[in-house]
Short mmCIF file of C-alpha atoms in Angstrom, two decimals:
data_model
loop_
_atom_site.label_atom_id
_atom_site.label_comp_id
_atom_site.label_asym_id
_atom_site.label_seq_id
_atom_site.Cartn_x
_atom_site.Cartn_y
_atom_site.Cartn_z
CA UNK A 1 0.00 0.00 0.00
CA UNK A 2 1.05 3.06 -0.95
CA UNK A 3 0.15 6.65 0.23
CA UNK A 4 -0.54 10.00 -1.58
CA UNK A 5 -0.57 13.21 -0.12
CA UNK A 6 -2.80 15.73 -2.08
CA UNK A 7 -2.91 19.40 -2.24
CA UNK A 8 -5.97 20.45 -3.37
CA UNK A 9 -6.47 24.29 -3.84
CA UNK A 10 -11.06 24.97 -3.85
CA UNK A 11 -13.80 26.82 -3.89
CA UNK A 12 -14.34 28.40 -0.02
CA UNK A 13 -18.04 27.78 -0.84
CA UNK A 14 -20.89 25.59 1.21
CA UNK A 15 -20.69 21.93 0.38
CA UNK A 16 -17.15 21.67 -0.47
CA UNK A 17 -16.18 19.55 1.83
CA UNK A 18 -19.02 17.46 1.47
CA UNK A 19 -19.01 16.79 -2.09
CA UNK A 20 -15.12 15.79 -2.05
CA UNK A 21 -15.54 13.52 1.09
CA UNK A 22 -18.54 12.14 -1.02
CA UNK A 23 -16.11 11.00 -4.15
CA UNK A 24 -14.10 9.00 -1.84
CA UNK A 25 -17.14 7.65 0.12
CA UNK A 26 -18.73 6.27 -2.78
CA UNK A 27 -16.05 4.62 -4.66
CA UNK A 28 -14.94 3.05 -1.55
CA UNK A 29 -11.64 5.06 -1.06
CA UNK A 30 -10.39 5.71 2.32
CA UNK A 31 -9.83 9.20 3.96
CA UNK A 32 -6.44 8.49 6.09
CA UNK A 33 -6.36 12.27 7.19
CA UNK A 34 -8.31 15.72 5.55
CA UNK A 35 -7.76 19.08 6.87
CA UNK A 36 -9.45 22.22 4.78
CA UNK A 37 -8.82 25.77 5.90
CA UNK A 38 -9.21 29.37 3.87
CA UNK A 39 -5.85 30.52 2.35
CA UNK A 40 -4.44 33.89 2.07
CA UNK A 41 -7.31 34.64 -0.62
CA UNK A 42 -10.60 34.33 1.02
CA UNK A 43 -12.28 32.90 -2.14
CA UNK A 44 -10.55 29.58 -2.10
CA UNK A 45 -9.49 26.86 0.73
CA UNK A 46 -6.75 24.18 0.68
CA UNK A 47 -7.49 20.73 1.82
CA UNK A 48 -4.46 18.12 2.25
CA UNK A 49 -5.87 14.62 1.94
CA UNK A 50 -4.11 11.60 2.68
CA UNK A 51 -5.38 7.99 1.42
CA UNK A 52 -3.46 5.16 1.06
CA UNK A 53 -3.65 2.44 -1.83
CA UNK A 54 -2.05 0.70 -4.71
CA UNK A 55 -0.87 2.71 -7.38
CA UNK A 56 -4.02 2.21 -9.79
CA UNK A 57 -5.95 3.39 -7.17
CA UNK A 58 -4.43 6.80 -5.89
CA UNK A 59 -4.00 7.52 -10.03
CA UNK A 60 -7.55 6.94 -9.90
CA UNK A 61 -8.32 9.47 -6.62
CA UNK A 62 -6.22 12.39 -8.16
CA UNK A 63 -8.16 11.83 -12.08
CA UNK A 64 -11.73 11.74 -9.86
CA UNK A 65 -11.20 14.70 -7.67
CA UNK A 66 -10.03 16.97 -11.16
CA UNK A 67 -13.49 16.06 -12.44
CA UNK A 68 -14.79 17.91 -9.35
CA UNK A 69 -16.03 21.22 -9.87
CA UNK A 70 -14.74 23.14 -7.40
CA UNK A 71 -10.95 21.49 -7.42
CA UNK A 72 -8.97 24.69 -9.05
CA UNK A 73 -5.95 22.87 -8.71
CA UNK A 74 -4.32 19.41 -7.26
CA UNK A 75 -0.41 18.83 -6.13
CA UNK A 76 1.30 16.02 -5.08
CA UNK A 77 3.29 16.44 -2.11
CA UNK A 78 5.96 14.27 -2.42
CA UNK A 79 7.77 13.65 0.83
CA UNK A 80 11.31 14.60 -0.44
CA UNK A 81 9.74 17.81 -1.89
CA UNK A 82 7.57 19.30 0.80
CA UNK A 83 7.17 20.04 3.86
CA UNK A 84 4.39 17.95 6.31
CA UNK A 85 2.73 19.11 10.09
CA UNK A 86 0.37 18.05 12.19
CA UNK A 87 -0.99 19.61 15.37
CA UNK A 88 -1.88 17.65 18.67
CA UNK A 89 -2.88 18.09 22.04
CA UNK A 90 -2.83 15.93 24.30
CA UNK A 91 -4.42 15.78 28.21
CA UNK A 92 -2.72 13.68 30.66
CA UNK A 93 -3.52 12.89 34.26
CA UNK A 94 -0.84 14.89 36.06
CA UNK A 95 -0.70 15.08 40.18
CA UNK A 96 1.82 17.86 41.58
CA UNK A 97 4.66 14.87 41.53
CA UNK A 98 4.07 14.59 38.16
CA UNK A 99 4.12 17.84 36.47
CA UNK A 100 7.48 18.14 36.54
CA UNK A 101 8.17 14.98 35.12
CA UNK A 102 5.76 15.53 32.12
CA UNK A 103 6.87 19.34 31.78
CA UNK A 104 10.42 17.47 31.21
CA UNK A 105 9.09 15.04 28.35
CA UNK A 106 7.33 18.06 26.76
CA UNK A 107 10.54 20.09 26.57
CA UNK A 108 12.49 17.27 24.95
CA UNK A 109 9.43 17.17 22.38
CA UNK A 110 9.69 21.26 21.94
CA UNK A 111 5.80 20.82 22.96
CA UNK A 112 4.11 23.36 24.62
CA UNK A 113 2.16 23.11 28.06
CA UNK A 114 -1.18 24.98 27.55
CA UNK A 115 -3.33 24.41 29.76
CA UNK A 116 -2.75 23.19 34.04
CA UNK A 117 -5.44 21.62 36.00
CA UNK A 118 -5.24 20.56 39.61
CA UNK A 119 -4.74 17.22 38.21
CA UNK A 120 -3.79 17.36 34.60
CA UNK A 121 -1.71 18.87 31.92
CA UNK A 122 -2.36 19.34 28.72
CA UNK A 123 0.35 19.22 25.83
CA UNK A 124 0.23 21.22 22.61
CA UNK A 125 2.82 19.86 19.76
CA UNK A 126 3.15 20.19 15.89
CA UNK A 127 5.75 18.32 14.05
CA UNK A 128 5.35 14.93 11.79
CA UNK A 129 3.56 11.71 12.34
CA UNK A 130 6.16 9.73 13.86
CA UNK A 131 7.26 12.78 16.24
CA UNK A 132 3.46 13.27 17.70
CA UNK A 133 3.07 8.97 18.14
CA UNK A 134 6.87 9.13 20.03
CA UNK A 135 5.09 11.72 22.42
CA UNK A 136 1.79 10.04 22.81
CA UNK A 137 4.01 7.09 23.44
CA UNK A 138 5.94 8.56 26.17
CA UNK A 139 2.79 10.07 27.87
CA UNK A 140 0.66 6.71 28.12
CA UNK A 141 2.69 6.45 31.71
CA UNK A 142 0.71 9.07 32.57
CA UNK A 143 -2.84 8.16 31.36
CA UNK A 144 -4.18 9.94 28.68
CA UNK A 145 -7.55 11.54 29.09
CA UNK A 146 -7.77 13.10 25.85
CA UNK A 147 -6.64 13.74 22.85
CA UNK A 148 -7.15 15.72 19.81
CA UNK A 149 -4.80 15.83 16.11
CA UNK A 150 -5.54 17.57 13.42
CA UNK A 151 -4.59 15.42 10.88
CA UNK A 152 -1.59 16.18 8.32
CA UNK A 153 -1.50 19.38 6.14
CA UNK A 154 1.64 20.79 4.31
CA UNK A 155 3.02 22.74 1.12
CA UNK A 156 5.32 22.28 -1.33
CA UNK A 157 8.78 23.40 -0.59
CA UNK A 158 10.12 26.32 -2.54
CA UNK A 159 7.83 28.85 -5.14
CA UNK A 160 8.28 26.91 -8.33
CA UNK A 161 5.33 25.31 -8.55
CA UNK A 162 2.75 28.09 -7.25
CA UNK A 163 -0.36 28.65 -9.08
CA UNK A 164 -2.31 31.76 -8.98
CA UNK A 165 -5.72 31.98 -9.83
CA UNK A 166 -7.62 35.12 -11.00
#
C-alpha cells in the first residue's frame, strides 16, 4: 500500500467539503487524514488529503477529484519535496509529583504546556507523524484523558510550482 498526499487548492463555498468527502465515500476510497482551511485569498481553501492504496488506485483518486467542480488545482506532495505538520494536544492525568516529570518530556518534544489543572496537563505539539506517536508514546505512563490531532496538512517546498488563480 502506498500513500498519496494531495494538495488540493477549492472553492471556499458551502458543500465543499461534502461533495469531495462524497467521491471518496462512494467509490470506496479511504480518507487516512483531511484538513481544509481558507488561504491567504478568502475565495478559495486548501485541503491536504491523505489515502493510502495501490498505485491504480491513488491515479484513480487524483483523475476523480479533477473532475470535481470546485478542485482549481491538485499537487502532489511528495515527501522529499515538501514540507508535512500536524498539530496535537494531548491531556494527561498529572498530580503535583508529576508535572514536573511531564513538563520534562514536553521540553524534549519542543511541545508546549497549555493548559494546568489541579490534576492534569495538557500538551500542545506540531511536528510529523512519527514525532506526535513518540510523544503520545511517552505520555501513556501518565494516562491519557484526551486527545485531539488535526490530521496532516503541508506545502510544497520552494515557489516553483505556485499557481495563482484570478
Amino acid at each position: 500500500m502506498d500513500r498519496i498526499v494531495l494538495s488540493l487548492l477549492v472553492d471556499n463555498t458551502a458543500g465543499v467539503l461534502s461533495r469531495v468527502a462524497g467521491l471518496f465515500s462512494r467509490r470506496g476510497y479511504n480518507i487516512d487524514s483531511l484538513m481544509v482551511g481558507v488561504t491567504a485569498d478568502p475565495r478559495y481553501s486548501r485541503m491536504t488529503v491523505v489515502s493510502f492504496g495501490d498505485q491504480d488506485i491513488l491515479e484513480q483518486i487524483e483523475k476523480q477529484l479533477r473532475k470535481l467542480e470546485d478542485v482549481r488545482d491538485i499537487k502532489e506532495l511528495k515527501p522529499e519535496h515538501s514540507v508535512y505538520r500536524e498539530l496535537m494536544m494531548v491531556k494527561v492525568r498529572a498530580n503535583a509529583q508529576d508535572r514536573q516529570t511531564v513538563n520534562a518530556i514536553a521540553e524534549i518534544f519542543r511541545a508546549t504546556i497549555v493548559d494546568v489543572g489541579k490534576d492534569s496537563l495538557t500538551v500542545m505539539m506540531t511536528g510529523d507523524q512519527s514525532k506526535l506517536d513518540a510523544l503520545v508514546n511517552l505520555l501513556e505512563d501518565y494516562e491519557i484523558l484526551e486527545l485531539a490531532r488535526t490530521g496532516m496538512t503541508g506545502l510544497s517546498r520552494g515557489s516553483d510550482d505556485i499557481r495563482y488563480l484570478p
